[in-house]
Short mmCIF file of C-alpha atoms in Angstrom, two decimals:
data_model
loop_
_atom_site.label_atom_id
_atom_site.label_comp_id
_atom_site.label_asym_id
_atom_site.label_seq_id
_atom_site.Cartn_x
_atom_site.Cartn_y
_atom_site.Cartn_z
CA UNK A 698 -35.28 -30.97 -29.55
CA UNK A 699 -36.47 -30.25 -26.24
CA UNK A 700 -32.85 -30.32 -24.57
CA UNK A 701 -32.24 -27.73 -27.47
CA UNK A 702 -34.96 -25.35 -27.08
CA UNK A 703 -33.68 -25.41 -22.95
CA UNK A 704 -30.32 -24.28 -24.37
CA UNK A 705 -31.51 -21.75 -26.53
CA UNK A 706 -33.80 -20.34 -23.85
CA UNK A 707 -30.50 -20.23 -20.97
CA UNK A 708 -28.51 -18.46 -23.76
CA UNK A 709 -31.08 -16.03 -24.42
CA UNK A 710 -31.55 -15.49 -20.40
CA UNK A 711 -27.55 -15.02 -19.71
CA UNK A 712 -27.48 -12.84 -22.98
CA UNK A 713 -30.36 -10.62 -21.52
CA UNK A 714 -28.69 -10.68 -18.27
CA UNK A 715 -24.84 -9.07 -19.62
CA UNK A 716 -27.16 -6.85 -21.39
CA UNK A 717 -28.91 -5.08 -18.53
CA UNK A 718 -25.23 -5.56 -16.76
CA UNK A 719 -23.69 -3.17 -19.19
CA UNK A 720 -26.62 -1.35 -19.49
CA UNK A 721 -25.76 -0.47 -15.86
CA UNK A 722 -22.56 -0.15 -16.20
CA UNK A 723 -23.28 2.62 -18.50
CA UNK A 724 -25.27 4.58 -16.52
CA UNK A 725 -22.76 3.95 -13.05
CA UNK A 726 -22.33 5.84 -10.95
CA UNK A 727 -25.80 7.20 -10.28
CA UNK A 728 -25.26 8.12 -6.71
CA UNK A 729 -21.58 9.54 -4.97
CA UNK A 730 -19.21 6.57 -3.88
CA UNK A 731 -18.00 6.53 -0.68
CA UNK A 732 -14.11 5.69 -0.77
CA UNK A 733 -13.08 4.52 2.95
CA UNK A 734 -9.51 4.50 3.65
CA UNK A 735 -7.82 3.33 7.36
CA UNK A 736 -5.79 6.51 7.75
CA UNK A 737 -5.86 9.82 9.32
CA UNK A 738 -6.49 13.09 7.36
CA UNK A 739 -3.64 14.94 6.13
CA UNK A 740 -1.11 11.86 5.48
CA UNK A 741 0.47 10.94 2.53
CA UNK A 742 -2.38 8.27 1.61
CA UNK A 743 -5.10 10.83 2.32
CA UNK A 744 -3.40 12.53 -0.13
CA UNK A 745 -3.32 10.02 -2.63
CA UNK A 746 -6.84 8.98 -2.58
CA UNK A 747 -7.77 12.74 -2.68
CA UNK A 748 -5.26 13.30 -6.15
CA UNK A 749 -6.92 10.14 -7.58
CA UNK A 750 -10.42 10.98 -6.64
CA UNK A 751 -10.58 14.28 -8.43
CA UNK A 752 -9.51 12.73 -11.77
CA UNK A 753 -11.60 10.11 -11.30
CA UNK A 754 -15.01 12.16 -10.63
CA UNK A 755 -14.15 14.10 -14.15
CA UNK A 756 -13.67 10.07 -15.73
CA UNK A 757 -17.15 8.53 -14.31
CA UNK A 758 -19.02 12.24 -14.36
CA UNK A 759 -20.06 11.27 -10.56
CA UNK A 760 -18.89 12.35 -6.71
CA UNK A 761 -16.35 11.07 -4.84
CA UNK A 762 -16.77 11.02 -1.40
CA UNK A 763 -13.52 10.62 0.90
CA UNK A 764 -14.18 8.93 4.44
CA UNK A 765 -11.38 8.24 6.65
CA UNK A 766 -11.73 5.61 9.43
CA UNK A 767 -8.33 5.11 11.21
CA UNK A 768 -7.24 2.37 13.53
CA UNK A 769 -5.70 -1.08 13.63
CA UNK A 770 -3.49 -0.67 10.70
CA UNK A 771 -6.47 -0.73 8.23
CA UNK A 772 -8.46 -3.61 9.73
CA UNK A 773 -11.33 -1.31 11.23
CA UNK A 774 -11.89 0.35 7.02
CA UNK A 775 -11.71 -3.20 5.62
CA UNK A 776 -14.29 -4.61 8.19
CA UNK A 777 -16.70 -1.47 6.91
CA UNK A 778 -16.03 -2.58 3.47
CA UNK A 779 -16.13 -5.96 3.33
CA UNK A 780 -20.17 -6.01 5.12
CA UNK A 781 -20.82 -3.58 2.45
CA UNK A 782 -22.96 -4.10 -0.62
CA UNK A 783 -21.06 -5.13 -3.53
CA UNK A 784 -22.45 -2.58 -6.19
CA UNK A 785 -19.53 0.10 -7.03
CA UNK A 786 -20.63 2.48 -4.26
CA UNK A 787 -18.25 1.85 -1.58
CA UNK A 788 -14.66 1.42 -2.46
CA UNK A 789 -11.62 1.20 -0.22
CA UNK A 790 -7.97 1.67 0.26
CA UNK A 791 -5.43 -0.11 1.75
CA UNK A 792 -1.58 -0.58 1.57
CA UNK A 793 1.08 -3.43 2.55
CA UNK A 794 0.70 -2.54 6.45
CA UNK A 795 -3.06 -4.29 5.92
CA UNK A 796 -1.42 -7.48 4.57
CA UNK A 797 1.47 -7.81 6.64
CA UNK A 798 -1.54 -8.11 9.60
CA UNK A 799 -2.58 -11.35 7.07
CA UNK A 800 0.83 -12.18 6.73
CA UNK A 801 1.79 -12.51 10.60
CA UNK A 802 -1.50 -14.35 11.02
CA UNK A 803 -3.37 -11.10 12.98
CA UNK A 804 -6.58 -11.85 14.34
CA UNK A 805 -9.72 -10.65 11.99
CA UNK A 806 -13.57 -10.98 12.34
CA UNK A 807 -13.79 -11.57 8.62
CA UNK A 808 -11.70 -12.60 5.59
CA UNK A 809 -9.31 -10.02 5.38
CA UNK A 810 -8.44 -11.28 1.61
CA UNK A 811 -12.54 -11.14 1.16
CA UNK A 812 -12.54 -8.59 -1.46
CA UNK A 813 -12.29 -7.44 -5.16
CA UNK A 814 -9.15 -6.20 -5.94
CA UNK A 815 -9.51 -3.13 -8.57
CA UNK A 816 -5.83 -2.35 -9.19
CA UNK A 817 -2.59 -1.28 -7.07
CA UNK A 818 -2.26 2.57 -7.28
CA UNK A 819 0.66 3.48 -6.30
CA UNK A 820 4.40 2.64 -4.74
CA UNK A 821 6.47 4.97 -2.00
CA UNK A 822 10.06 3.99 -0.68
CA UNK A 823 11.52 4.05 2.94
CA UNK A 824 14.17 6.61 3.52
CA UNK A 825 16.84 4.90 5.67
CA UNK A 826 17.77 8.45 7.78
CA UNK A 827 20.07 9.06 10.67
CA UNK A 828 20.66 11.81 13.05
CA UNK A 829 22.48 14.91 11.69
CA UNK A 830 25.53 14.01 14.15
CA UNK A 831 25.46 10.02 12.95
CA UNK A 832 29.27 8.96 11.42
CA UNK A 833 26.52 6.85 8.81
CA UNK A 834 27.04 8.39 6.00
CA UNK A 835 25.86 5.75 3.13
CA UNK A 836 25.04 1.99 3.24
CA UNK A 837 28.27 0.84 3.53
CA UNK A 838 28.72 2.50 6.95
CA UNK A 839 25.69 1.08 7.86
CA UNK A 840 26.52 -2.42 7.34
CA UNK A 841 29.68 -1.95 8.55
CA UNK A 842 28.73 -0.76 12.13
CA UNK A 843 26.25 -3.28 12.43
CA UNK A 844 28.28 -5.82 11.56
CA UNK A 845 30.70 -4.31 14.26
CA UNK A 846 29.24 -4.56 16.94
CA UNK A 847 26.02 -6.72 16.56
CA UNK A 848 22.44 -5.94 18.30
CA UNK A 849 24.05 -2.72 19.45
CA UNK A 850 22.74 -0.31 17.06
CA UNK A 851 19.06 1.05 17.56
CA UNK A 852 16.54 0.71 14.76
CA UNK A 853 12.80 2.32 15.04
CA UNK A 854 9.70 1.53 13.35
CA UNK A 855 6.26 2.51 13.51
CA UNK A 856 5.20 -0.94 15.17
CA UNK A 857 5.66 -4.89 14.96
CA UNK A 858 4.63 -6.08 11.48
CA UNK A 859 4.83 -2.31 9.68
CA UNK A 860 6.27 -1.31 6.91
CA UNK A 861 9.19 0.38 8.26
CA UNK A 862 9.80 -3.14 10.53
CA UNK A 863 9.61 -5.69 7.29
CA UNK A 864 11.89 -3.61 5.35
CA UNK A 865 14.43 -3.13 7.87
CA UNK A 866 13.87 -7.04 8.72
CA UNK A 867 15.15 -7.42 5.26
CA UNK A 868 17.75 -5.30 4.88
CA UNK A 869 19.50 -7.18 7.60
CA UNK A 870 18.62 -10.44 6.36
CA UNK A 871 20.03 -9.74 3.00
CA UNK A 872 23.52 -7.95 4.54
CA UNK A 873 23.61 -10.99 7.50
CA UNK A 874 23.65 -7.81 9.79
CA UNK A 875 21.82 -7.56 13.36
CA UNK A 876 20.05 -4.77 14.74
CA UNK A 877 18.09 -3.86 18.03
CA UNK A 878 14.43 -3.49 17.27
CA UNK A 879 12.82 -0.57 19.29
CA UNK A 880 9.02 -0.75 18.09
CA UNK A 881 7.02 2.73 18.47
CA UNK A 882 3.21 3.36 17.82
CA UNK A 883 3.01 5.38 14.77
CA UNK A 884 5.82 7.08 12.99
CA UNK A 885 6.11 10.81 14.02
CA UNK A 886 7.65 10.07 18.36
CA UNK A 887 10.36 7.62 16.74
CA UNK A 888 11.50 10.44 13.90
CA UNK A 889 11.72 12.91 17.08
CA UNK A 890 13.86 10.29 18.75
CA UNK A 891 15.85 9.83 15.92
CA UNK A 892 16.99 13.44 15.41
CA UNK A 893 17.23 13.77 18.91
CA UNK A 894 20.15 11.45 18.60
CA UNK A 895 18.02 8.71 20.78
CA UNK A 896 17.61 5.99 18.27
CA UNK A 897 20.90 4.76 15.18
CA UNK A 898 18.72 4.47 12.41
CA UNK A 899 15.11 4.34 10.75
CA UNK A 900 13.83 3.29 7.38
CA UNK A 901 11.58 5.65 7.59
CA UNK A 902 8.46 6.33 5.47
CA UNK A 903 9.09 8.70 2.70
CA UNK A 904 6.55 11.05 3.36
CA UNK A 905 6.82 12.00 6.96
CA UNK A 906 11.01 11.96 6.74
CA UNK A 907 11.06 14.28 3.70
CA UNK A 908 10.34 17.63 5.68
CA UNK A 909 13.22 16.85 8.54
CA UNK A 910 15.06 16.09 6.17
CA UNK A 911 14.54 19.47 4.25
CA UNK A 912 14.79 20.92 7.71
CA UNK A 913 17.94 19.19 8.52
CA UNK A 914 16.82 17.06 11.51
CA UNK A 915 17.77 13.98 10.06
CA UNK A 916 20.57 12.96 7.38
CA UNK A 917 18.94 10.88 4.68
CA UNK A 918 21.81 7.58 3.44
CA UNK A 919 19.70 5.57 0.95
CA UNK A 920 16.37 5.06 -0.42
CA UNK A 921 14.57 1.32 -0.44
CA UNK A 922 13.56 1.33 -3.65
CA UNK A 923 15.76 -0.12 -6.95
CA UNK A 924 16.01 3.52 -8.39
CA UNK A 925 16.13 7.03 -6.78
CA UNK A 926 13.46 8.66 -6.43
CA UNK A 927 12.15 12.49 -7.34
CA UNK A 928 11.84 14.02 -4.24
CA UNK A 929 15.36 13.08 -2.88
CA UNK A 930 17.27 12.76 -6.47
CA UNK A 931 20.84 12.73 -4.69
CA UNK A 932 19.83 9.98 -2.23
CA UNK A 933 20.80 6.94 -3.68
CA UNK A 934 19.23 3.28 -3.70
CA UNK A 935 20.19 0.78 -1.40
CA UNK A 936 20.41 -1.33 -4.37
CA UNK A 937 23.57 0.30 -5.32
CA UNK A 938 25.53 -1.39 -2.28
CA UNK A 939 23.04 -4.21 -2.25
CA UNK A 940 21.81 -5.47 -5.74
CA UNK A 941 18.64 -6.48 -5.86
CA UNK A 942 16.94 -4.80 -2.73
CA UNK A 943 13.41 -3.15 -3.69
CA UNK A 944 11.43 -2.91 -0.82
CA UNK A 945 8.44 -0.61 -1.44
CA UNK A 946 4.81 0.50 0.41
CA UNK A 947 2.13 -0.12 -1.94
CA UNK A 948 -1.58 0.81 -1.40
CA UNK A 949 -4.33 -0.57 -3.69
CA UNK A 950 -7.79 0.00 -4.22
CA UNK A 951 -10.48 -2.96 -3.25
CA UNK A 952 -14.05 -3.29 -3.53
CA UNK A 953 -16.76 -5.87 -1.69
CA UNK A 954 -16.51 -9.10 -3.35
CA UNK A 955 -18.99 -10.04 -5.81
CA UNK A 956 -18.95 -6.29 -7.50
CA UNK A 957 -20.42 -6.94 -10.98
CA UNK A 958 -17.69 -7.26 -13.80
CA UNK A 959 -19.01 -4.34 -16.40
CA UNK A 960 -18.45 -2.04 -13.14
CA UNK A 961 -15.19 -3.43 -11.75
CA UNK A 962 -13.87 -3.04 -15.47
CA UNK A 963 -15.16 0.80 -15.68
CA UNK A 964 -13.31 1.35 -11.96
CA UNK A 965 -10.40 0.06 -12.96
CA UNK A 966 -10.54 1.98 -16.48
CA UNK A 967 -11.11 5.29 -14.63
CA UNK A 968 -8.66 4.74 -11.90
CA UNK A 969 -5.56 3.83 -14.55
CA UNK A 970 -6.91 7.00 -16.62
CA UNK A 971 -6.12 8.90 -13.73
CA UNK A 972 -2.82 7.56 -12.41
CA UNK A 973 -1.94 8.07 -16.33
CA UNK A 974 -2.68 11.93 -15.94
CA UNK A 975 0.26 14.13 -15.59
CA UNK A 976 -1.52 16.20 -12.09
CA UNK A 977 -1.87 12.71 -10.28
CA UNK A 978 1.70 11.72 -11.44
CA UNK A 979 3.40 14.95 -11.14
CA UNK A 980 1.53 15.73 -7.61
CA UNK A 981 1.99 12.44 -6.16
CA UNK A 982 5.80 12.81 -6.61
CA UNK A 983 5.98 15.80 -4.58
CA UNK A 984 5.41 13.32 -1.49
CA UNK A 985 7.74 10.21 -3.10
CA UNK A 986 4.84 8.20 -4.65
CA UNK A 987 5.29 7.01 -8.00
CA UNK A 988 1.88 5.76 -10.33
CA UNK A 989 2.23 1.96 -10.38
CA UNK A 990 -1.59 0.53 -11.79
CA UNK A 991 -2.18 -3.21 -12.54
CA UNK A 992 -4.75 -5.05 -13.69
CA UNK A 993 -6.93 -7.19 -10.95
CA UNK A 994 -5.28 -10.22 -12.34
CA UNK A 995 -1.17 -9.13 -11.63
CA UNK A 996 -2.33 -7.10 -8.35
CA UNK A 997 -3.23 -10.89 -7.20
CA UNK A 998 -0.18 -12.17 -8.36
CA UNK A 999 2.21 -9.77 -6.95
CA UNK A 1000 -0.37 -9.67 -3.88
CA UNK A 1001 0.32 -13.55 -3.40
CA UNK A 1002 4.29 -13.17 -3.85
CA UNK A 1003 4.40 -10.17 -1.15
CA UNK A 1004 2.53 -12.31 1.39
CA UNK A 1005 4.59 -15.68 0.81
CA UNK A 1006 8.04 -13.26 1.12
CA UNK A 1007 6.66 -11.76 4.57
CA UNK A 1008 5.57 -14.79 5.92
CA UNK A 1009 9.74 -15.78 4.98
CA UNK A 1010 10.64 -12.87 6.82
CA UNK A 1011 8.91 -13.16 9.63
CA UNK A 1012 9.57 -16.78 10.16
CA UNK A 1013 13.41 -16.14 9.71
CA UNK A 1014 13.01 -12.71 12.36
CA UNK A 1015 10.63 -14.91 14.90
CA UNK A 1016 7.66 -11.54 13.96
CA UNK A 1017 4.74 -12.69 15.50
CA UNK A 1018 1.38 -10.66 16.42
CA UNK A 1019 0.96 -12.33 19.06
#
């Protein structure tokens, strides 16, 4: 009888406890939420975060508030986050160039997989461009010149371990072609280069390619993801000359860990009610994103399959950090 009464009286606790949970849950957000993200102003992910964040204030009835702290590919926004208070107030957004740091075993102060994971937002392709004056002309050349002369053609990225440098990494390893790797800082000198007739070749973020390539500067041959894309309809996939290649930037949006369930599920609710609008979708396509929510629970899963395909990458490439 006495064990029984114990149960009853732990029930009754934990029931009283997912009461007041809810209850605050209901009434969140009281106060604005700071969304961090590890970019500049003005980019394409700014832009994201800002297209989300105005549907999502109208969802929750609360304030938004966008900080941006750039610098070491994400690392210096996540270490704000993760020493923050776990209570729905301070949110943050990263993309694949944060976890390839994981995957290549960069060097972190904290757990850089120490978080909540609320859902993945969005997906944008590389652009694989070449100068105006290039004889590249579609995939096929590509291969073919590479496999021509081998190490002799230039390819840029935006840095060891980037997004530009994984997907190019696979591209050769899945046409058994070689390339030079000529690693920049950022992405904006090695586009210059590029149309400048400096560099072969770049699989180049969609974003800061598309307006050279409006202008002309550069020749756009193929696009990394499986389909083609809005903003460049007549560029098509490399998975029409290589089946199979998808090779995407993601960015997702995180939380502190231990963020109380009743408000991770009303983030995640708001957040897929606003990728599901047609402003966030039909804006976000203007600068090649495309809506692509998940629950917490597939986020982890794909999250786990991107890092274990890197890590293949970069042992078969010798990428190290250090």
């Amino acid at each position: 009888m006495r064990i029984g009464r114990i149960l009853l009286f732990l029930a009754a606790v934990a029931c009283s406890l997912s009461v007041v949970n809810y209850a605050r849950a209901a009434e969140y957000p009281t106060r604005p939420i700071r969304w961090i993200i590890g970019y500049p102003p003005g980019g394409a992910s700014d832009y994201l975060v800002r297209a989300v964040s105005a549907e999502l204030e109208k969802e929750l009835k609360g304030t938004v508030v966008i900080e941006n702290k750039p610098g070491a590919s994400g690392i210096i926004a996540a270490a704000a986050v993760h020493q923050a208070q776990p209570d729905g107030y301070t949110l943050l957004l990263e993309s694949d160039g944060y976890f390839n740091n994981v995957a290549l075993g960069g060097k972190f102060n904290f757990d850089p997989l120490d978080f909540d994971y609320l859902t993945r937002l969005a997906l944008i392709p590389n652009v694989v461009v070449v100068p105006p004056s290039s004889p590249i002309k579609t995939i096929a050349d590509l291969i073919a010149a590479a496999k021509k002369d081998p190490g002799k053609l230039q390819f840029a990225s935006g840095g060891v371990g980037t997004g530009t440098h994984i997907a190019t990494e696979m591209f050769m390893e899945r046409t058994g072609t070689k390339m030079m790797h000529i690693p920049y800082k950022g992405t904006q000198a090695p586009l210059l280069d590029l149309a400048a007739g400096r560099i072969s070749v770049m699989f180049a973020g969609a974003s800061p390619a598309l307006p050279m390539i409006k202008s002309g500067q550069l020749r756009p041959v193929a696009v990394t993801s499986a389909e083609p894309i809005e903003a460049l309809p007549n560029v098509p996939p490399i998975s029409a000359t290589v089946p199979g290649f998808d090779q995407q930037t993601w960015y997702v949006a995180m939380a502190p860990k231990g963020l109380d369930p009743a408000v991770k599920a009303r983030l995640v609710n708001a957040m897929h009610h606003a990728l599901a609008t047609a402003t966030v979708k039909n804006g976000i396509a203007k600068f090649a994103f495309t809506a692509a929510p998940t629950s917490p629970e597939e986020f982890e899963k794909f999250l786990k399959s991107t890092l274990d395909n890197t890590r293949a990458i970069a042992k078969t490439a010798n990428i190290s950090l250090h």
